Short mmCIF file of C-alpha atoms in Angstrom, two decimals:
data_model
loop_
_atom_site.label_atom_id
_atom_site.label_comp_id
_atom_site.label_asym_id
_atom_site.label_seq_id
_atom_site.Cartn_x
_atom_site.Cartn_y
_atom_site.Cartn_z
CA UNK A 605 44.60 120.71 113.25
CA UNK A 606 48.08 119.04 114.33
CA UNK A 607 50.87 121.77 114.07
CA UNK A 608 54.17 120.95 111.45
CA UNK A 609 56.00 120.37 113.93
CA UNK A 610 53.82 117.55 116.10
CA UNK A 611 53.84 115.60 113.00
CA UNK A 612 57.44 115.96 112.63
CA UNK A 613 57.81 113.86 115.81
CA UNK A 614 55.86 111.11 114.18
CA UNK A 615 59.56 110.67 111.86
CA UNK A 616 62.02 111.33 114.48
CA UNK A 617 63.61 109.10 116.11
CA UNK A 618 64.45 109.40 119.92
CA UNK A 619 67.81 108.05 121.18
CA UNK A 620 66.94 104.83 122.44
CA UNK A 621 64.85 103.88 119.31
CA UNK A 622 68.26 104.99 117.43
CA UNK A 623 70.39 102.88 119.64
CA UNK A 624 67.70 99.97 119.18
CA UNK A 625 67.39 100.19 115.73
CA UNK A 626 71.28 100.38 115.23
CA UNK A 627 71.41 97.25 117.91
CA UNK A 628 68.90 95.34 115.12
CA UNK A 629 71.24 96.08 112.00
CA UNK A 630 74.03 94.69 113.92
CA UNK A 631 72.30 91.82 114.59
CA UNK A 632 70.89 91.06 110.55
CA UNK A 633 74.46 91.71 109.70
CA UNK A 634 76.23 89.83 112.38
CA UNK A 635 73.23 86.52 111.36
CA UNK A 636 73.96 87.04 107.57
CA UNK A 637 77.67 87.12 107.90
CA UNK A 638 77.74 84.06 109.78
CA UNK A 639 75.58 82.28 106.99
CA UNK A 640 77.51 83.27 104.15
CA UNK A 641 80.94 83.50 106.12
CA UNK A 642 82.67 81.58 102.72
CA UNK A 643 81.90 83.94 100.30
CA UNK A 644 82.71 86.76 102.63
CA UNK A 645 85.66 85.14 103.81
CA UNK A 646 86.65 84.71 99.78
CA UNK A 647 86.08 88.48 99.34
CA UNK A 648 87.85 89.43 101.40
CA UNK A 649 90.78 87.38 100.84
CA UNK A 650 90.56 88.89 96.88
CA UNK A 651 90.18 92.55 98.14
CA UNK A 652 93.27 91.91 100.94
CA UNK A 653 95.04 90.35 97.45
CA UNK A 654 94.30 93.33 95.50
CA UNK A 655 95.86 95.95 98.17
CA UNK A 656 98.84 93.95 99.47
CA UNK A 657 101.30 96.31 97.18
CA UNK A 658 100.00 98.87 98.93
CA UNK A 659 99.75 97.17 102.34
CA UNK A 660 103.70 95.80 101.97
CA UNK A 661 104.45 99.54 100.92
CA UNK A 662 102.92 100.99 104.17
CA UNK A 663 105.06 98.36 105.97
CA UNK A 664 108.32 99.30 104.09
CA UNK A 665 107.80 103.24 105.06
CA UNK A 666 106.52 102.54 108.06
CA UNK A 667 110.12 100.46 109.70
CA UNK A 668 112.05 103.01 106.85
CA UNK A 669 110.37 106.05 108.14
CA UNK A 670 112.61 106.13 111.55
CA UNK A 671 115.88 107.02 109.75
CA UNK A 672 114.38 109.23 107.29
CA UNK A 673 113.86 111.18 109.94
CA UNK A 674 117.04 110.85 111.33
CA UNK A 675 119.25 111.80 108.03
CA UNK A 676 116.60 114.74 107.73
CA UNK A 677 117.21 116.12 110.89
CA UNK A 678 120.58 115.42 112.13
CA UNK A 679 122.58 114.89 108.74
CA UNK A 680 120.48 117.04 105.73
CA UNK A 681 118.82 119.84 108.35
CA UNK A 682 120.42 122.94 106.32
CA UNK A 683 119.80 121.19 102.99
CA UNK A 684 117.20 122.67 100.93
CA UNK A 685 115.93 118.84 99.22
CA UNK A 686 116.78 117.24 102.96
CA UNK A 687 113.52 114.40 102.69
CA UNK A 688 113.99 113.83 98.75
CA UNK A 689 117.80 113.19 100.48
CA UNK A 690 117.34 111.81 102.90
CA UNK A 691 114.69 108.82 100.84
CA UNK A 692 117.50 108.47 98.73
CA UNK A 693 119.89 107.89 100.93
CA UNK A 694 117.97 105.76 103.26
CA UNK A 695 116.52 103.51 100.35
CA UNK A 696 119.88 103.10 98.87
CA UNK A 697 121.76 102.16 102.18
CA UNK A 698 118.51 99.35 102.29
CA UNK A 699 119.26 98.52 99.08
CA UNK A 700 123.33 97.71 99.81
CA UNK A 701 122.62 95.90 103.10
CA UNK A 702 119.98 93.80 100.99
CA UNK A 703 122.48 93.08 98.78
CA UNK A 704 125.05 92.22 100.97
CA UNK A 705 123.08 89.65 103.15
CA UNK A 706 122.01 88.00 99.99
CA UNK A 707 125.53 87.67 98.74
CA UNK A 708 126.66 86.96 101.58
CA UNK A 709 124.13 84.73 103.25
CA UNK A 710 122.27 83.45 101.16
CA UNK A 711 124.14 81.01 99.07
CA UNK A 712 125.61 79.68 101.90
CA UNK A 713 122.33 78.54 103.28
CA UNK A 714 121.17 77.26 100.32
CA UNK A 715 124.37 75.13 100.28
CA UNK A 716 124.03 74.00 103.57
CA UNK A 717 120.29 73.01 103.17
CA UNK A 718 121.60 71.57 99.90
CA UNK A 719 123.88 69.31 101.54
CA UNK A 720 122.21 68.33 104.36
CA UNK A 721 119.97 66.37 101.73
CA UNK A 722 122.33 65.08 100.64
CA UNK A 723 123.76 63.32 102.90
CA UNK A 724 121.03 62.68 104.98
CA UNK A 725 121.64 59.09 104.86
CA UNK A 726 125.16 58.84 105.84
CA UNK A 727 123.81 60.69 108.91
CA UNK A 728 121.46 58.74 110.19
CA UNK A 729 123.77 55.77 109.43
CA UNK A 730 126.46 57.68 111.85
CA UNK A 731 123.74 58.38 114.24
CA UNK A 732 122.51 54.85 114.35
CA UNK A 733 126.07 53.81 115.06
CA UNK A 734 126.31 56.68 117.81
CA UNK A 735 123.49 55.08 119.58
CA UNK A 736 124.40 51.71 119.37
CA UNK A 737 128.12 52.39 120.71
CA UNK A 738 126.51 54.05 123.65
CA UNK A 739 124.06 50.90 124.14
CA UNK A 740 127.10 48.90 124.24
CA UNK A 741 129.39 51.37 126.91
CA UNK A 742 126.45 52.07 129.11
CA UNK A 743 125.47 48.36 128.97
CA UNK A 744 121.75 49.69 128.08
CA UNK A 745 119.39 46.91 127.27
CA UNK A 746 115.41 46.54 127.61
CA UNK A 747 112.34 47.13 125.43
CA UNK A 748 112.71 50.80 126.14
CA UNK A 749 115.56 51.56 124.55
CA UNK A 750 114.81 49.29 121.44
CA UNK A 751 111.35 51.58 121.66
CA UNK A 752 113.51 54.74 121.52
CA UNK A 753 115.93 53.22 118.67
CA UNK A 754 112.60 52.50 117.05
CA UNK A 755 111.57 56.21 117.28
CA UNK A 756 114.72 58.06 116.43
CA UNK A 757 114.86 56.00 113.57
CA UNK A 758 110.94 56.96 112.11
CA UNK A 759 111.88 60.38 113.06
CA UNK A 760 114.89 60.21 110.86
CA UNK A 761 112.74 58.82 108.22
CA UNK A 762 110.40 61.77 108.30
CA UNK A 763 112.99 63.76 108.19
CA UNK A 764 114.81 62.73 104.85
CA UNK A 765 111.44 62.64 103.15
CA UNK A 766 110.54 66.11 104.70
CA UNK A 767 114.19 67.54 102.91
CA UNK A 768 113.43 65.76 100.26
CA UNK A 769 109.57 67.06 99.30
CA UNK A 770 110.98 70.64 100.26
CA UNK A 771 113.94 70.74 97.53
CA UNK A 772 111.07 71.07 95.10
CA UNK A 773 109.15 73.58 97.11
CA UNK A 774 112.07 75.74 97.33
CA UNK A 775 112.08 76.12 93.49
CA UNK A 776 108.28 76.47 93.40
CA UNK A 777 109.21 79.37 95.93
CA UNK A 778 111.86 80.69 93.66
CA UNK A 779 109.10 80.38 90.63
CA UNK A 780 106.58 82.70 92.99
CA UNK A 781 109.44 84.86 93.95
CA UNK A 782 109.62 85.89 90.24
CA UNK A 783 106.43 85.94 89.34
CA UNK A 784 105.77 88.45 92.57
CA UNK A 785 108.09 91.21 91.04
CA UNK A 786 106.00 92.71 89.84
CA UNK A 787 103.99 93.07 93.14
CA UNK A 788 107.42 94.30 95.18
CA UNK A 789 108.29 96.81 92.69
CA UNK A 790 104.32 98.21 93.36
CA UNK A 791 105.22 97.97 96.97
CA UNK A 792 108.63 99.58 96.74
CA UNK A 793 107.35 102.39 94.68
CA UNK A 794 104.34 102.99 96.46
CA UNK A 795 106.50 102.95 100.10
CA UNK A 796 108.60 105.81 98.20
CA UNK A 797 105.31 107.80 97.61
CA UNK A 798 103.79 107.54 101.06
CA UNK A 799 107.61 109.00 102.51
CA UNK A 800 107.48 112.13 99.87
CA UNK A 801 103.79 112.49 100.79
CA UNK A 802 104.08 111.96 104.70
CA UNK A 803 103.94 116.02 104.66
CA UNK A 804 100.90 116.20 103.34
CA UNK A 805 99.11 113.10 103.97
CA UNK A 806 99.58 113.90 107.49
CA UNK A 807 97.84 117.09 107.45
CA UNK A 808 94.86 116.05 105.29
CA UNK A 809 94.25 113.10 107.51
CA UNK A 810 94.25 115.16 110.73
CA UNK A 811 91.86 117.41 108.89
CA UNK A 812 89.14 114.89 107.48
CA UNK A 813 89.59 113.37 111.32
CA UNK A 814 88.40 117.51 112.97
CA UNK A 815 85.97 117.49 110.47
CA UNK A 816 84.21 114.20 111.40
CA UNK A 817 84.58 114.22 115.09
CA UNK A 818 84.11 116.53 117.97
CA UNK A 819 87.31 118.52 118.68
CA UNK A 820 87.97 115.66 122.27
CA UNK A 821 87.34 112.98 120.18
CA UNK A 822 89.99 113.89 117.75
CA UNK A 823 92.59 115.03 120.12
CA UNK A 824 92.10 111.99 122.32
CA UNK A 825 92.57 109.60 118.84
CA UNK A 826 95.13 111.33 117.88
CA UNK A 827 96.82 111.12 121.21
CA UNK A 828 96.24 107.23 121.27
CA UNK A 829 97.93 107.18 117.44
CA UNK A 830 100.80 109.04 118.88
CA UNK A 831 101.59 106.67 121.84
CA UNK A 832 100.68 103.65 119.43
CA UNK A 833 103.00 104.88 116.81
CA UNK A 834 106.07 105.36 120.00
CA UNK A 835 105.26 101.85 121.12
CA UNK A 836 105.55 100.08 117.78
CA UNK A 837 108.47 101.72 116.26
CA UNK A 838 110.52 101.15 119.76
CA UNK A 839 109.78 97.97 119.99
CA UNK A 840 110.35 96.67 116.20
CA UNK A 841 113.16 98.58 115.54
CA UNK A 842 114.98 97.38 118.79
CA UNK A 843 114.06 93.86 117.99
CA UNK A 844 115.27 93.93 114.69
CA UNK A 845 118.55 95.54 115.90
CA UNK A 846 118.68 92.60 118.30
CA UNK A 847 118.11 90.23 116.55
CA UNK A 848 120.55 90.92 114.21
CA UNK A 849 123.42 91.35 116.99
CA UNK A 850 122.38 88.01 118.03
CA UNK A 851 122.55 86.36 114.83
CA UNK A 852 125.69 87.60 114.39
CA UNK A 853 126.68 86.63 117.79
CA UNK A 854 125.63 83.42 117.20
CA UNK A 855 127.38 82.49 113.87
CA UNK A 856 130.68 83.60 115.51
CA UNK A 857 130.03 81.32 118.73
CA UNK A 858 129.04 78.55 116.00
CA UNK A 859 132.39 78.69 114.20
CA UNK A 860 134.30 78.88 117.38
CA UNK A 861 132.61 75.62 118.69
CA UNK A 862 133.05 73.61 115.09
CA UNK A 863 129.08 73.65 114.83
CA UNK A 864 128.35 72.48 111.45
CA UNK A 865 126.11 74.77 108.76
CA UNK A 866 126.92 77.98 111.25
CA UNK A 867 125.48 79.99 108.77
CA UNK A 868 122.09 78.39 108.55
CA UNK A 869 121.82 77.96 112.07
CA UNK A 870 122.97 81.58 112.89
CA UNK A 871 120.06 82.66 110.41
CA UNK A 872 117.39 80.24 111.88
CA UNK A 873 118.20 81.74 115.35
CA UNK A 874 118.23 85.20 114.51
CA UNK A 875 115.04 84.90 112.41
CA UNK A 876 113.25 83.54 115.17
CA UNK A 877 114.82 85.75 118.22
CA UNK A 878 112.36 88.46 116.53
CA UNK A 879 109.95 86.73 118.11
CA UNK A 880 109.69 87.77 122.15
CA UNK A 881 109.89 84.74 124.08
CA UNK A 882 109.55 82.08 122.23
CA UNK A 883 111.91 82.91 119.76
CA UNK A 884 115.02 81.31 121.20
CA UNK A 885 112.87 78.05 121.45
CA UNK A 886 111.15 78.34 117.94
CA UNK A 887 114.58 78.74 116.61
CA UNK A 888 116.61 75.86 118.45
CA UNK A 889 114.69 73.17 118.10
CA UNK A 890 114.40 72.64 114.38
CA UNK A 891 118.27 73.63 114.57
CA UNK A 892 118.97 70.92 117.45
CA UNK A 893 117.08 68.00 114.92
CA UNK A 894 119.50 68.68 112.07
CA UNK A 895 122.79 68.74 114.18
CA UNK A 896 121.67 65.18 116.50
CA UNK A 897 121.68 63.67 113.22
CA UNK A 898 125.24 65.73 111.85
CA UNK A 899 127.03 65.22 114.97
CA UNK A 900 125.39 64.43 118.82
CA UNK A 901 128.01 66.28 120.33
CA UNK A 902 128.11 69.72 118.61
CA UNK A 903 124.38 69.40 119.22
CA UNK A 904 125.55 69.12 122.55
CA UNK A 905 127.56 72.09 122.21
CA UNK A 906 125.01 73.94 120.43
CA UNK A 907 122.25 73.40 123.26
CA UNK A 908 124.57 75.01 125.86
CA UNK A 909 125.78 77.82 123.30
CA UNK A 910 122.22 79.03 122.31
CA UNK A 911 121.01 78.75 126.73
CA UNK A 912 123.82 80.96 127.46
CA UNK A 913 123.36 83.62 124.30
CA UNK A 914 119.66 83.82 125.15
CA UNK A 915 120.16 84.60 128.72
CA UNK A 916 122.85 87.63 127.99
CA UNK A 917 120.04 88.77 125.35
CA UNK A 918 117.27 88.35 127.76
CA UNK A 919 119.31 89.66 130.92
CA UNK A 920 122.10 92.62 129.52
CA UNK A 921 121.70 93.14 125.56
CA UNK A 922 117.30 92.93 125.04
CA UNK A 923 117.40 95.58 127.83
CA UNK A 924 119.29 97.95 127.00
CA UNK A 925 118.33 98.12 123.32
CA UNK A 926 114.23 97.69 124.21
CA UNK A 927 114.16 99.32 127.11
CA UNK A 928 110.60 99.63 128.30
CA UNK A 929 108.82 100.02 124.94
CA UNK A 930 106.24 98.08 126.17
CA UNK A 931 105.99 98.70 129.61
CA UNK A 932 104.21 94.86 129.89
CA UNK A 933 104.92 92.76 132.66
CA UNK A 934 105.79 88.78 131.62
CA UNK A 935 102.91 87.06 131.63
CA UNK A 936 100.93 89.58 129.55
CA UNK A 937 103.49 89.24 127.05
CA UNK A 938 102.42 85.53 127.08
CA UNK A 939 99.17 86.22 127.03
CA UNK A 940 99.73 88.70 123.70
CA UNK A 941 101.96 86.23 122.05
CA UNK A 942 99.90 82.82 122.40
CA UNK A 943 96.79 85.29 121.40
CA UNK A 944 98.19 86.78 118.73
CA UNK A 945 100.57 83.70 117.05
CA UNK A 946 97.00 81.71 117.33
CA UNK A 947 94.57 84.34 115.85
CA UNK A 948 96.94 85.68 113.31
CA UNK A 949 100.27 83.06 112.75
CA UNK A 950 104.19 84.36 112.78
CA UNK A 951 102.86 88.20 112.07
CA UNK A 952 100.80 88.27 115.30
CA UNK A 953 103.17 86.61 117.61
CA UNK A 954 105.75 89.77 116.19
CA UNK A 955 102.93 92.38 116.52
CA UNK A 956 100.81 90.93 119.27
CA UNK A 957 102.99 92.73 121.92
CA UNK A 958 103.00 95.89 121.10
CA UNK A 959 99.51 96.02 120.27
CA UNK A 960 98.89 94.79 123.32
CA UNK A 961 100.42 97.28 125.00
CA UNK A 962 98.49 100.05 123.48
CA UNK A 963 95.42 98.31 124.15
CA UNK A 964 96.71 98.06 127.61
CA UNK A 965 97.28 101.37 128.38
CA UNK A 966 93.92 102.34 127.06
CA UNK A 967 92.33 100.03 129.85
CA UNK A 968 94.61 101.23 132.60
CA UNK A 969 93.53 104.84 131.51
CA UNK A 970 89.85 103.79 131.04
CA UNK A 971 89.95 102.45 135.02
CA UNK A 972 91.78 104.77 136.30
CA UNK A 973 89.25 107.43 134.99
CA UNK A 974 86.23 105.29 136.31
CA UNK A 975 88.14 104.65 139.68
CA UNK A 976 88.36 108.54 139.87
CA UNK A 977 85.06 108.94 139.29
CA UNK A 978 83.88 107.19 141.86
CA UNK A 979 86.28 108.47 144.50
CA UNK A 980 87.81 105.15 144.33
CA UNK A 981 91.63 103.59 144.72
CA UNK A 982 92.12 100.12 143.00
CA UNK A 983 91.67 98.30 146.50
CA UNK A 984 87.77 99.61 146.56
CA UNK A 985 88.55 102.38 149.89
CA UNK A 986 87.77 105.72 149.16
CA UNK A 987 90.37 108.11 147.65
CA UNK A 988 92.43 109.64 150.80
CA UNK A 989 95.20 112.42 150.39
CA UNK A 990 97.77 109.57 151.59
CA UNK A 991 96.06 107.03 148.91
CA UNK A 992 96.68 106.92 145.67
CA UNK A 993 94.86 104.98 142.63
CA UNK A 994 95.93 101.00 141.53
CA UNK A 995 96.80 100.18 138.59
CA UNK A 996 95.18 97.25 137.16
#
């Protein structure tokens, strides 16, 4: 007769059936997500929906969470209540900057956007004129240049009835704006809980993380969370300090060259210098089609203004704020921002970088451990005393 524990072998699975069988669930659910990818895709859209207080609030403590520390430990360390401090504090110097911009800013940007439709018309009537008085100077005749009067004039046309559909839009923004209070005050409060809990989230998470994995595993994630965590918070905080010194850098150059609606294009270009890269081109070109039709020379100007303000950024001030946060070399920073701005829009051209970098690193540790290994450097020789290992 078969003992208990021979027919206990008939319902255990070895590894490789495991793996197998695992390898077969992947597969059903990989075939049946594909077939039904709509009503996935619509799922997940509502659940995403549902959470986005809470994601926005993660997002708000997450960029506030750098000078909470700070005011906690440099400016409240012998205060009893120093992180109930130092969230107040920190929240309401957010609050008074907020405030300030939008006083500040934001009216006149309206106004400028305001006017610009407004006289849209009268500017491509002066810009008509420009062209044709440099037709007449230059002595420029031929079906090419008719072809490129033909152009600039259909562009101008798109462009008034582009200003002119988005007047609406912008109050059908203003309408969602209020109707999404309700969301940002769930975001705003729930940022303020995950600060006062950091203490003890923290802790619990590390726990449940011991608890689940092998002590290496844990250590080793945590370790990767730790340099992910350095390499995003470096590298957002110093663009957003960057970009802010170049918008404001840029609406002082503006006024100083008579370049009309400085504020709107000082906020354009600072917007978009967030982006690595192609920021400075994101931002100038939209700003460049607005001031050919105001006035062809302070576009002029403007062109030559926003070259030599992107190279000091780029050469002296990106530098010395960044650093090497990212520790990327240029064309993976391509790479990350095409990848990223195509899989995931304005967000992923922002974030692609640094998450790039972190994935990265994890490669160049993952070879440099399998080069080792093997008794391998990166050229393929063995490992000598003189030799060290490539990087990839």
């Amino acid at each position: 007769m078969p003992d208990r524990d021979e027919k206990k072998k008939w319902y255990i699975l070895d590894g490789h059936a495991l793996s197998t069988l695992l390898v077969v669930l992947l597969a059903i659910l990989f075939y049946v997500g594909l077939t039904n990818f709509g009503v996935i895709s619509g799922r997940v859209k509502m659940f995403l929906g549902v959470i986005s207080p809470f994601i926005a609030g993660f997002c708000i403590a997450y960029l506030l969470n750098t000078p909470v520390c700070f005011f906690a430990r440099k400016v409240y360390k012998d205060v009893r209540f120093k992180w109930v401090l130092s969230i107040v504090t920190v929240y309401l110097i957010a609050l008074a900057v907020i405030v300030i911009l939008l006083n500040m800013v934001l009216p006149q940007v309206a106004q400028g956007v305001v006017d610009l439709a407004g006289n849209i018309d009268t500017y491509t009537r002066q810009l008509n004129q420009f062209v044709w008085r440099i037709e007449e100077y230059f002595h420029l005749e031929g079906e090419g240049f008719e072809e490129l009067i033909g152009y600039l004039q259909d562009f101008t046309k798109g462009l008034m009835e582009l200003l002119t559909q988005s007047l609406p839009r912008l109050l059908e923004a203003g309408v969602a704006i209020g109707s999404g209070v309700v969301t940002g005050v769930t975001a705003l409060i729930a940022s303020i809980y995950m600060l006062a809990g950091k203490a003890r989230l923290v802790p619990q998470l590390k726990k449940m993380l011991y608890a689940l994995f092998p002590k290496r595993r844990a250590d080793k994630f945590l370790e990767v969370l730790s340099h992910a965590n350095q390499v995003f918070v470096g590298f957002i905080n110093g663009k957003i300090i960057d970009s802010a010194i170049i918008g404001v850098l840029c609406f002082i150059l503006c006024v100083i060259f008579r370049i009309p609606y400085s504020m709107l294009m000082s906020v354009v270009i600072g917007v978009t210098n967030v982006i690595p890269f192609f920021g400075p081109i994101i931002g100038a070109v939209p700003c460049l089609m607005i001031l050919v039709l105001v006035d062809p020379l302070a576009a002029l100007r403007f062109l030559v203004m926003v070259v030599a303000l992107q190279q000091f950024d780029g050469n002296i001030l990106g530098p010395k704020i960044l650093g090497d946060s990212t520790g990327l070399s240029a064309i993976w920073v391509l790479v990350s921002i095409i990848v990223g701005g195509g899989l995931f829009g304005f967000p992923g051209m922002i974030l692609g970088v640094p998450t790039f970098a972190v994935l990265y690193d994890l490669m160049r540790q993952w070879v440099n451990k399998r080069l080792a290994a093997k008794g391998l450097n990166g050229n393929g020789a063995p490992v000598t005393p003189a030799s060290g290992q490539g990087e990839p």
